[in-house]
C-alpha positions as a printed NumPy array, in Angstrom:
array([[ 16.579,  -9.096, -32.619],
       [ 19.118,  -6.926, -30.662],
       [ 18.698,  -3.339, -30.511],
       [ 21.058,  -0.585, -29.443],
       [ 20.581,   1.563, -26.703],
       [ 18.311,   5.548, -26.841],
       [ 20.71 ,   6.49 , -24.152],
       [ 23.961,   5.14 , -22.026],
       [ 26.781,   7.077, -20.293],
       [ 30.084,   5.032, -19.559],
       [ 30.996,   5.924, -15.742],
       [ 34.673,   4.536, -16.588],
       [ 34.631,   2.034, -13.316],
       [ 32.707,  -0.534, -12.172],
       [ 31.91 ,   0.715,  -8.91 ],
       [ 29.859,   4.084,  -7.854],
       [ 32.713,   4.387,  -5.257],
       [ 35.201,   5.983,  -7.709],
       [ 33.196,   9.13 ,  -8.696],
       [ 29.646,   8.562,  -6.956],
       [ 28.607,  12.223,  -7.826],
       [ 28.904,  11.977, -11.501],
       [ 27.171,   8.559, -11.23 ],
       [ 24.081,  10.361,  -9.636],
       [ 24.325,  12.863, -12.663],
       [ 24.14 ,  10.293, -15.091],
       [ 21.311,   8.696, -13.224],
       [ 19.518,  12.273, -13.862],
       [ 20.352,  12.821, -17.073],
       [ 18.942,   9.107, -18.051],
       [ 15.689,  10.136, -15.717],
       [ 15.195,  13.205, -18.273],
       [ 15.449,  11.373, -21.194],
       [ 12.977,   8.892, -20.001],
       [ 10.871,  11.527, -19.107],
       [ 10.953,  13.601, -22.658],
       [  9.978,  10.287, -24.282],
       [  7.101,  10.266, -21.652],
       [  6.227,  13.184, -23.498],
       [  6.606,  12.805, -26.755],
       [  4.02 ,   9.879, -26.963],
       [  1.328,  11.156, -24.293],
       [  1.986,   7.798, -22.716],
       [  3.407,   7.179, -19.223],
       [  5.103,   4.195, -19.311],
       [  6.508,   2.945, -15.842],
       [ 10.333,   3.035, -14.812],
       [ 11.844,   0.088, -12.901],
       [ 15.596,   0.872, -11.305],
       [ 17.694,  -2.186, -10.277],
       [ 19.606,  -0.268,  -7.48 ],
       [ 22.829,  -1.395,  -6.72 ],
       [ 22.981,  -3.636,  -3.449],
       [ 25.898,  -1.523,  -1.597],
       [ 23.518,  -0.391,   1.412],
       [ 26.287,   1.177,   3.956],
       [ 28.165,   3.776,   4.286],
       [ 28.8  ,   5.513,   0.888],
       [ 26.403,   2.853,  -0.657],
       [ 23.689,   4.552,   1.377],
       [ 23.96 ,   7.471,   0.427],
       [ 24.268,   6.892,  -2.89 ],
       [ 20.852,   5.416,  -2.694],
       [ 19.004,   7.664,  -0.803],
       [ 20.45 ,  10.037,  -3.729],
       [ 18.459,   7.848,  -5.796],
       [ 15.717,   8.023,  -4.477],
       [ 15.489,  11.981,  -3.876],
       [ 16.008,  11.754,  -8.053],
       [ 13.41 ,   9.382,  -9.169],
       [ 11.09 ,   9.405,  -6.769],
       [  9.803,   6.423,  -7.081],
       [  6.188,   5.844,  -5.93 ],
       [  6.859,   1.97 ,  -5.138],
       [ 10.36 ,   0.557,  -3.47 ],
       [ 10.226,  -3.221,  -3.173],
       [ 13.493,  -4.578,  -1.02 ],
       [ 14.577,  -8.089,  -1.709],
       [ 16.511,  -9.631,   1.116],
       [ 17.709, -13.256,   1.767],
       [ 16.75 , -14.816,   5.322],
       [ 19.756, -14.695,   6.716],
       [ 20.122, -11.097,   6.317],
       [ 17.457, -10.059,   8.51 ],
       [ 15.138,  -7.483,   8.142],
       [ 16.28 ,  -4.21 ,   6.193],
       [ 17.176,  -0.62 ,   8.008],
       [ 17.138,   0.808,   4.677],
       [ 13.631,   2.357,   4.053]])
């Protein structure tokens, strides 16, 4: 059974990089509605964020960005071995 969407915003590009600050609004505006359904049922359901893997330069900041907005309580990094280990966090 498919189901629609509660809430989407179209950012008009497939990258951040073209408008990065009205991505991080529409990241807010998707945390509040999450929240008010938190809410509206008494129960607190948890919120997983797939962050997008663009880690320098504007991709950074962009992400730390996400992070001052959710504040997440958990931040699991997935790298490959060849990467090395991650600067990020």
């Amino acid at each position: 059974r498919q189901t629609s969407p509660l809430i989407s915003h179209f950012v008009g590009s497939s990258s951040a990089k073209t408008n990065p600050h009205y991505y991080l609004k529409c990241i807010k505006s998707l945390l509040q509605h999450f929240l008010s359904l938190q809410n509206k049922d008494g129960r607190i359901n948890p919120l997983i964020m797939n962050t997008p893997g663009w880690v320098k330069g504007l991709g950074n900041y962009i992400l730390i960005e996400m992070m001052k907005i959710l504040g997440p309580t958990d931040v699991v990094v997935i790298n490959d071995e060849t990467s090395g280990p991650s600067s990020i966090i």
